[in-house]
mmCIF file with all atom_site columns, C-alpha atoms in Angstrom:
data_model
loop_
_atom_site.group_PDB
_atom_site.id
_atom_site.type_symbol
_atom_site.label_atom_id
_atom_site.label_alt_id
_atom_site.label_comp_id
_atom_site.label_asym_id
_atom_site.label_entity_id
_atom_site.label_seq_id
_atom_site.pdbx_PDB_ins_code
_atom_site.Cartn_x
_atom_site.Cartn_y
_atom_site.Cartn_z
_atom_site.occupancy
_atom_site.B_iso_or_equiv
_atom_site.pdbx_formal_charge
_atom_site.auth_seq_id
_atom_site.auth_comp_id
_atom_site.auth_asym_id
_atom_site.auth_atom_id
_atom_site.pdbx_PDB_model_num
ATOM 1   C CA . MET A 1 1   ? -16.213 -6.899  -35.229 1.00 0.00 ? 1   MET A CA 1
ATOM 2   C CA . PHE A 1 2   ? -15.876 -6.247  -31.644 1.00 0.00 ? 2   PHE A CA 1
ATOM 3   C CA . SER A 1 3   ? -18.080 -8.218  -29.333 1.00 0.00 ? 3   SER A CA 1
ATOM 4   C CA . LYS A 1 4   ? -18.073 -8.160  -25.636 1.00 0.00 ? 4   LYS A CA 1
ATOM 5   C CA . LYS A 1 5   ? -17.524 -11.589 -23.491 1.00 0.00 ? 5   LYS A CA 1
ATOM 6   C CA . THR A 1 6   ? -20.798 -12.744 -21.749 1.00 0.00 ? 6   THR A CA 1
ATOM 7   C CA . TYR A 1 7   ? -20.710 -15.018 -18.781 1.00 0.00 ? 7   TYR A CA 1
ATOM 8   C CA . THR A 1 8   ? -22.830 -17.419 -17.519 1.00 0.00 ? 8   THR A CA 1
ATOM 9   C CA . VAL A 1 9   ? -24.255 -16.817 -13.551 1.00 0.00 ? 9   VAL A CA 1
ATOM 10  C CA . ASP A 1 10  ? -21.035 -19.677 -12.848 1.00 0.00 ? 10  ASP A CA 1
ATOM 11  C CA . GLU A 1 11  ? -18.338 -17.820 -14.872 1.00 0.00 ? 11  GLU A CA 1
ATOM 12  C CA . ALA A 1 12  ? -19.243 -14.985 -13.093 1.00 0.00 ? 12  ALA A CA 1
ATOM 13  C CA . LEU A 1 13  ? -19.447 -16.156 -9.658  1.00 0.00 ? 13  LEU A CA 1
ATOM 14  C CA . LYS A 1 14  ? -15.952 -18.186 -9.915  1.00 0.00 ? 14  LYS A CA 1
ATOM 15  C CA . ARG A 1 15  ? -14.657 -14.980 -11.633 1.00 0.00 ? 15  ARG A CA 1
ATOM 16  C CA . MET A 1 16  ? -15.771 -12.884 -8.722  1.00 0.00 ? 16  MET A CA 1
ATOM 17  C CA . GLU A 1 17  ? -14.559 -15.374 -5.919  1.00 0.00 ? 17  GLU A CA 1
ATOM 18  C CA . ARG A 1 18  ? -10.757 -14.587 -7.082  1.00 0.00 ? 18  ARG A CA 1
ATOM 19  C CA . TYR A 1 19  ? -11.646 -11.068 -7.382  1.00 0.00 ? 19  TYR A CA 1
ATOM 20  C CA . CYS A 1 20  ? -12.978 -10.972 -3.502  1.00 0.00 ? 20  CYS A CA 1
ATOM 21  C CA . SER A 1 21  ? -10.136 -13.321 -2.408  1.00 0.00 ? 21  SER A CA 1
ATOM 22  C CA . TYR A 1 22  ? -7.664  -11.426 -3.833  1.00 0.00 ? 22  TYR A CA 1
ATOM 23  C CA . GLN A 1 23  ? -8.283  -7.830  -1.569  1.00 0.00 ? 23  GLN A CA 1
ATOM 24  C CA . GLU A 1 24  ? -11.313 -7.146  0.487   1.00 0.00 ? 24  GLU A CA 1
ATOM 25  C CA . ARG A 1 25  ? -14.052 -5.509  -1.448  1.00 0.00 ? 25  ARG A CA 1
ATOM 26  C CA . CYS A 1 26  ? -17.266 -3.782  -0.580  1.00 0.00 ? 26  CYS A CA 1
ATOM 27  C CA . HIS A 1 27  ? -20.652 -5.075  -2.052  1.00 0.00 ? 27  HIS A CA 1
ATOM 28  C CA . LYS A 1 28  ? -20.551 -1.645  -3.986  1.00 0.00 ? 28  LYS A CA 1
ATOM 29  C CA . GLU A 1 29  ? -17.249 -2.431  -5.977  1.00 0.00 ? 29  GLU A CA 1
ATOM 30  C CA . VAL A 1 30  ? -18.525 -6.033  -6.609  1.00 0.00 ? 30  VAL A CA 1
ATOM 31  C CA . ILE A 1 31  ? -22.044 -4.727  -7.904  1.00 0.00 ? 31  ILE A CA 1
ATOM 32  C CA . GLN A 1 32  ? -20.028 -2.343  -10.329 1.00 0.00 ? 32  GLN A CA 1
ATOM 33  C CA . LYS A 1 33  ? -17.472 -4.997  -11.422 1.00 0.00 ? 33  LYS A CA 1
ATOM 34  C CA . LEU A 1 34  ? -20.635 -7.471  -12.414 1.00 0.00 ? 34  LEU A CA 1
ATOM 35  C CA . ARG A 1 35  ? -22.539 -4.665  -14.248 1.00 0.00 ? 35  ARG A CA 1
ATOM 36  C CA . GLY A 1 36  ? -19.345 -3.772  -16.226 1.00 0.00 ? 36  GLY A CA 1
ATOM 37  C CA . MET A 1 37  ? -19.856 -7.545  -16.708 1.00 0.00 ? 37  MET A CA 1
ATOM 38  C CA . ASP A 1 38  ? -23.523 -6.798  -18.506 1.00 0.00 ? 38  ASP A CA 1
ATOM 39  C CA . MET A 1 39  ? -24.940 -9.136  -15.628 1.00 0.00 ? 39  MET A CA 1
ATOM 40  C CA . ILE A 1 40  ? -28.819 -8.343  -15.126 1.00 0.00 ? 40  ILE A CA 1
ATOM 41  C CA . PRO A 1 41  ? -29.807 -7.684  -11.863 1.00 0.00 ? 41  PRO A CA 1
ATOM 42  C CA . GLU A 1 42  ? -31.124 -11.131 -10.523 1.00 0.00 ? 42  GLU A CA 1
ATOM 43  C CA . ALA A 1 43  ? -27.652 -12.715 -11.678 1.00 0.00 ? 43  ALA A CA 1
ATOM 44  C CA . ILE A 1 44  ? -26.041 -9.625  -9.531  1.00 0.00 ? 44  ILE A CA 1
ATOM 45  C CA . ASP A 1 45  ? -28.610 -10.105 -5.928  1.00 0.00 ? 45  ASP A CA 1
ATOM 46  C CA . HIS A 1 46  ? -27.630 -14.389 -6.695  1.00 0.00 ? 46  HIS A CA 1
ATOM 47  C CA . ILE A 1 47  ? -23.826 -13.639 -6.600  1.00 0.00 ? 47  ILE A CA 1
ATOM 48  C CA . VAL A 1 48  ? -23.763 -11.491 -3.964  1.00 0.00 ? 48  VAL A CA 1
ATOM 49  C CA . VAL A 1 49  ? -25.648 -13.686 -2.226  1.00 0.00 ? 49  VAL A CA 1
ATOM 50  C CA . LYS A 1 50  ? -23.877 -16.736 -2.902  1.00 0.00 ? 50  LYS A CA 1
ATOM 51  C CA . LEU A 1 51  ? -20.423 -14.715 -2.182  1.00 0.00 ? 51  LEU A CA 1
ATOM 52  C CA . MET A 1 52  ? -21.433 -13.507 1.010   1.00 0.00 ? 52  MET A CA 1
ATOM 53  C CA . GLN A 1 53  ? -22.586 -16.884 2.111   1.00 0.00 ? 53  GLN A CA 1
ATOM 54  C CA . ASP A 1 54  ? -19.557 -18.551 1.160   1.00 0.00 ? 54  ASP A CA 1
ATOM 55  C CA . ASN A 1 55  ? -17.542 -15.896 2.889   1.00 0.00 ? 55  ASN A CA 1
ATOM 56  C CA . PHE A 1 56  ? -16.358 -14.075 -0.008  1.00 0.00 ? 56  PHE A CA 1
ATOM 57  C CA . LEU A 1 57  ? -17.700 -10.865 0.986   1.00 0.00 ? 57  LEU A CA 1
ATOM 58  C CA . SER A 1 58  ? -18.266 -9.350  4.605   1.00 0.00 ? 58  SER A CA 1
ATOM 59  C CA . GLU A 1 59  ? -18.828 -5.401  5.206   1.00 0.00 ? 59  GLU A CA 1
ATOM 60  C CA . GLU A 1 60  ? -17.492 -5.664  8.515   1.00 0.00 ? 60  GLU A CA 1
ATOM 61  C CA . ARG A 1 61  ? -14.589 -6.916  7.287   1.00 0.00 ? 61  ARG A CA 1
ATOM 62  C CA . TYR A 1 62  ? -13.812 -5.124  4.631   1.00 0.00 ? 62  TYR A CA 1
ATOM 63  C CA . ALA A 1 63  ? -14.312 -1.710  7.110   1.00 0.00 ? 63  ALA A CA 1
ATOM 64  C CA . LYS A 1 64  ? -12.071 -3.058  9.791   1.00 0.00 ? 64  LYS A CA 1
ATOM 65  C CA . ALA A 1 65  ? -9.641  -3.336  6.813   1.00 0.00 ? 65  ALA A CA 1
ATOM 66  C CA . PHE A 1 66  ? -10.142 -0.545  5.161   1.00 0.00 ? 66  PHE A CA 1
ATOM 67  C CA . VAL A 1 67  ? -9.495  1.591   8.181   1.00 0.00 ? 67  VAL A CA 1
ATOM 68  C CA . SER A 1 68  ? -6.834  0.016   9.461   1.00 0.00 ? 68  SER A CA 1
ATOM 69  C CA . GLY A 1 69  ? -4.761  0.228   6.132   1.00 0.00 ? 69  GLY A CA 1
ATOM 70  C CA . LYS A 1 70  ? -5.725  3.958   5.321   1.00 0.00 ? 70  LYS A CA 1
ATOM 71  C CA . PHE A 1 71  ? -4.966  4.912   8.676   1.00 0.00 ? 71  PHE A CA 1
ATOM 72  C CA . ARG A 1 72  ? -1.423  2.984   9.101   1.00 0.00 ? 72  ARG A CA 1
ATOM 73  C CA . ILE A 1 73  ? -0.307  3.543   5.721   1.00 0.00 ? 73  ILE A CA 1
ATOM 74  C CA . LYS A 1 74  ? -1.751  6.633   4.423   1.00 0.00 ? 74  LYS A CA 1
ATOM 75  C CA . LYS A 1 75  ? -2.175  8.151   8.452   1.00 0.00 ? 75  LYS A CA 1
ATOM 76  C CA . TRP A 1 76  ? -6.214  9.419   7.309   1.00 0.00 ? 76  TRP A CA 1
ATOM 77  C CA . GLY A 1 77  ? -7.952  10.756  10.203  1.00 0.00 ? 77  GLY A CA 1
ATOM 78  C CA . LYS A 1 78  ? -11.439 9.839   11.242  1.00 0.00 ? 78  LYS A CA 1
ATOM 79  C CA . LEU A 1 79  ? -13.472 12.173  9.408   1.00 0.00 ? 79  LEU A CA 1
ATOM 80  C CA . ARG A 1 80  ? -11.641 11.241  6.044   1.00 0.00 ? 80  ARG A CA 1
ATOM 81  C CA . LEU A 1 81  ? -12.148 7.714   7.136   1.00 0.00 ? 81  LEU A CA 1
ATOM 82  C CA . THR A 1 82  ? -15.688 7.934   7.800   1.00 0.00 ? 82  THR A CA 1
ATOM 83  C CA . ARG A 1 83  ? -16.548 10.014  4.563   1.00 0.00 ? 83  ARG A CA 1
ATOM 84  C CA . GLU A 1 84  ? -14.456 7.208   2.180   1.00 0.00 ? 84  GLU A CA 1
ATOM 85  C CA . LEU A 1 85  ? -16.435 4.573   4.041   1.00 0.00 ? 85  LEU A CA 1
ATOM 86  C CA . ARG A 1 86  ? -20.312 6.576   3.459   1.00 0.00 ? 86  ARG A CA 1
ATOM 87  C CA . GLN A 1 87  ? -19.072 6.730   -0.129  1.00 0.00 ? 87  GLN A CA 1
ATOM 88  C CA . LYS A 1 88  ? -18.775 2.859   -0.748  1.00 0.00 ? 88  LYS A CA 1
ATOM 89  C CA . ASP A 1 89  ? -22.152 2.305   1.081   1.00 0.00 ? 89  ASP A CA 1
ATOM 90  C CA . ILE A 1 90  ? -21.019 1.407   4.574   1.00 0.00 ? 90  ILE A CA 1
ATOM 91  C CA . GLY A 1 91  ? -23.208 1.458   7.445   1.00 0.00 ? 91  GLY A CA 1
ATOM 92  C CA . LYS A 1 92  ? -23.009 3.682   10.492  1.00 0.00 ? 92  LYS A CA 1
ATOM 93  C CA . THR A 1 93  ? -23.009 1.086   13.171  1.00 0.00 ? 93  THR A CA 1
ATOM 94  C CA . LEU A 1 94  ? -20.123 -0.821  10.771  1.00 0.00 ? 94  LEU A CA 1
ATOM 95  C CA . ILE A 1 95  ? -18.032 2.593   10.559  1.00 0.00 ? 95  ILE A CA 1
ATOM 96  C CA . ASN A 1 96  ? -18.547 2.996   14.242  1.00 0.00 ? 96  ASN A CA 1
ATOM 97  C CA . MET A 1 97  ? -17.580 -0.274  15.067  1.00 0.00 ? 97  MET A CA 1
ATOM 98  C CA . ALA A 1 98  ? -13.925 -0.362  12.261  1.00 0.00 ? 98  ALA A CA 1
ATOM 99  C CA . LEU A 1 99  ? -13.185 3.244   13.503  1.00 0.00 ? 99  LEU A CA 1
ATOM 100 C CA . GLN A 1 100 ? -13.113 1.670   16.807  1.00 0.00 ? 100 GLN A CA 1
ATOM 101 C CA . THR A 1 101 ? -10.179 -0.788  16.341  1.00 0.00 ? 101 THR A CA 1
ATOM 102 C CA . ILE A 1 102 ? -7.819  2.293   16.199  1.00 0.00 ? 102 ILE A CA 1
ATOM 103 C CA . THR A 1 103 ? -6.662  3.190   20.037  1.00 0.00 ? 103 THR A CA 1
ATOM 104 C CA . ASP A 1 104 ? -6.729  6.491   21.274  1.00 0.00 ? 104 ASP A CA 1
ATOM 105 C CA . GLN A 1 105 ? -3.063  6.824   22.073  1.00 0.00 ? 105 GLN A CA 1
ATOM 106 C CA . GLU A 1 106 ? -2.055  5.394   18.375  1.00 0.00 ? 106 GLU A CA 1
ATOM 107 C CA . TYR A 1 107 ? -4.469  7.667   17.015  1.00 0.00 ? 107 TYR A CA 1
ATOM 108 C CA . MET A 1 108 ? -2.955  10.695  18.830  1.00 0.00 ? 108 MET A CA 1
ATOM 109 C CA . GLU A 1 109 ? 0.412   9.470   18.322  1.00 0.00 ? 109 GLU A CA 1
ATOM 110 C CA . THR A 1 110 ? -0.162  9.064   14.744  1.00 0.00 ? 110 THR A CA 1
ATOM 111 C CA . PHE A 1 111 ? -1.444  12.731  14.845  1.00 0.00 ? 111 PHE A CA 1
ATOM 112 C CA . HIS A 1 112 ? 1.141   14.256  16.382  1.00 0.00 ? 112 HIS A CA 1
ATOM 113 C CA . ALA A 1 113 ? 3.784   12.698  14.081  1.00 0.00 ? 113 ALA A CA 1
ATOM 114 C CA . LEU A 1 114 ? 2.459   13.547  11.218  1.00 0.00 ? 114 LEU A CA 1
ATOM 115 C CA . ALA A 1 115 ? 1.983   17.637  11.793  1.00 0.00 ? 115 ALA A CA 1
ATOM 116 C CA . GLU A 1 116 ? 5.766   17.501  13.127  1.00 0.00 ? 116 GLU A CA 1
ATOM 117 C CA . LYS A 1 117 ? 6.689   15.706  10.063  1.00 0.00 ? 117 LYS A CA 1
ATOM 118 C CA . LYS A 1 118 ? 4.842   18.568  7.698   1.00 0.00 ? 118 LYS A CA 1
ATOM 119 C CA . ALA A 1 119 ? 5.327   21.317  9.768   1.00 0.00 ? 119 ALA A CA 1
ATOM 120 C CA . GLU A 1 120 ? 9.011   20.673  9.685   1.00 0.00 ? 120 GLU A CA 1
ATOM 121 C CA . SER A 1 121 ? 9.074   20.475  5.676   1.00 0.00 ? 121 SER A CA 1
ATOM 122 C CA . ILE A 1 122 ? 6.933   23.687  5.379   1.00 0.00 ? 122 ILE A CA 1
ATOM 123 C CA . LYS A 1 123 ? 9.336   25.873  3.434   1.00 0.00 ? 123 LYS A CA 1
ATOM 124 C CA . GLU A 1 124 ? 7.606   29.166  3.954   1.00 0.00 ? 124 GLU A CA 1
ATOM 125 C CA . THR A 1 125 ? 8.592   32.535  5.685   1.00 0.00 ? 125 THR A CA 1
ATOM 126 C CA . ASN A 1 126 ? 5.316   34.077  6.476   1.00 0.00 ? 126 ASN A CA 1
ATOM 127 C CA . VAL A 1 127 ? 3.882   32.436  9.766   1.00 0.00 ? 127 VAL A CA 1
ATOM 128 C CA . LEU A 1 128 ? 0.247   32.675  9.053   1.00 0.00 ? 128 LEU A CA 1
ATOM 129 C CA . LYS A 1 129 ? 1.106   30.821  5.882   1.00 0.00 ? 129 LYS A CA 1
ATOM 130 C CA . LYS A 1 130 ? 2.548   28.266  7.272   1.00 0.00 ? 130 LYS A CA 1
ATOM 131 C CA . LYS A 1 131 ? -0.024  28.005  9.820   1.00 0.00 ? 131 LYS A CA 1
ATOM 132 C CA . LYS A 1 132 ? -2.764  27.938  6.704   1.00 0.00 ? 132 LYS A CA 1
ATOM 133 C CA . LYS A 1 133 ? -0.532  25.250  5.031   1.00 0.00 ? 133 LYS A CA 1
ATOM 134 C CA . LEU A 1 134 ? 0.266   23.110  7.587   1.00 0.00 ? 134 LEU A CA 1
ATOM 135 C CA . ALA A 1 135 ? -3.530  23.458  8.984   1.00 0.00 ? 135 ALA A CA 1
ATOM 136 C CA . ASP A 1 136 ? -4.912  22.713  5.278   1.00 0.00 ? 136 ASP A CA 1
ATOM 137 C CA . TYR A 1 137 ? -3.008  19.580  5.044   1.00 0.00 ? 137 TYR A CA 1
ATOM 138 C CA . LEU A 1 138 ? -4.296  18.068  8.220   1.00 0.00 ? 138 LEU A CA 1
ATOM 139 C CA . PHE A 1 139 ? -8.016  18.788  7.329   1.00 0.00 ? 139 PHE A CA 1
ATOM 140 C CA . TYR A 1 140 ? -7.537  17.208  3.643   1.00 0.00 ? 140 TYR A CA 1
ATOM 141 C CA . ARG A 1 141 ? -6.046  13.974  5.572   1.00 0.00 ? 141 ARG A CA 1
ATOM 142 C CA . GLY A 1 142 ? -9.501  13.877  7.775   1.00 0.00 ? 142 GLY A CA 1
ATOM 143 C CA . TRP A 1 143 ? -8.450  15.201  11.107  1.00 0.00 ? 143 TRP A CA 1
ATOM 144 C CA . GLU A 1 144 ? -10.762 16.908  13.230  1.00 0.00 ? 144 GLU A CA 1
ATOM 145 C CA . SER A 1 145 ? -11.058 20.741  13.710  1.00 0.00 ? 145 SER A CA 1
ATOM 146 C CA . HIS A 1 146 ? -10.149 21.064  17.310  1.00 0.00 ? 146 HIS A CA 1
ATOM 147 C CA . LEU A 1 147 ? -7.054  18.886  17.220  1.00 0.00 ? 147 LEU A CA 1
ATOM 148 C CA . VAL A 1 148 ? -5.795  20.820  13.998  1.00 0.00 ? 148 VAL A CA 1
ATOM 149 C CA . TYR A 1 149 ? -6.046  24.333  15.495  1.00 0.00 ? 149 TYR A CA 1
ATOM 150 C CA . ASP A 1 150 ? -4.291  23.187  18.591  1.00 0.00 ? 150 ASP A CA 1
ATOM 151 C CA . LYS A 1 151 ? -1.923  21.496  16.872  1.00 0.00 ? 151 LYS A CA 1
ATOM 152 C CA . VAL A 1 152 ? -1.099  24.283  14.645  1.00 0.00 ? 152 VAL A CA 1
ATOM 153 C CA . ASN A 1 153 ? -0.817  26.895  17.237  1.00 0.00 ? 153 ASN A CA 1
ATOM 154 C CA . GLU A 1 154 ? 1.559   24.867  19.063  1.00 0.00 ? 154 GLU A CA 1
ATOM 155 C CA . VAL A 1 155 ? 3.523   24.644  16.229  1.00 0.00 ? 155 VAL A CA 1
ATOM 156 C CA . PHE A 1 156 ? 4.281   27.922  14.971  1.00 0.00 ? 156 PHE A CA 1
#
């Protein structure tokens, strides 16, 4: 018969230290992982506090790393970044602080490059369908509506 492995608080703490040192994590991810290990709520609270004290866990650092990575690699706009961070229970002030790490010039350059690249790849003859496809793509990526509509009208 299969029995699930049980962990002591110290074993779980060591495991979470490795988990957090591998890449930045938010509190929600760590808590989910600990619940998956069948830890009791008191142990979870103790481990999370200990990880924060030892600087393995920082919501601010996580938010900045998340915004930086998703913006530069996946080319997400501020709306998508904000939505994803809210789902991870990150506070509004931390989200705003993380979003400020993106300069306005860098933001606009990325937006224009992404829109131009996508516009060239759309193989559609109907202009209205082209506009819709480009707009839908940019909205899905989380770019602001005024930017999207201006760019769609400029390109087509």
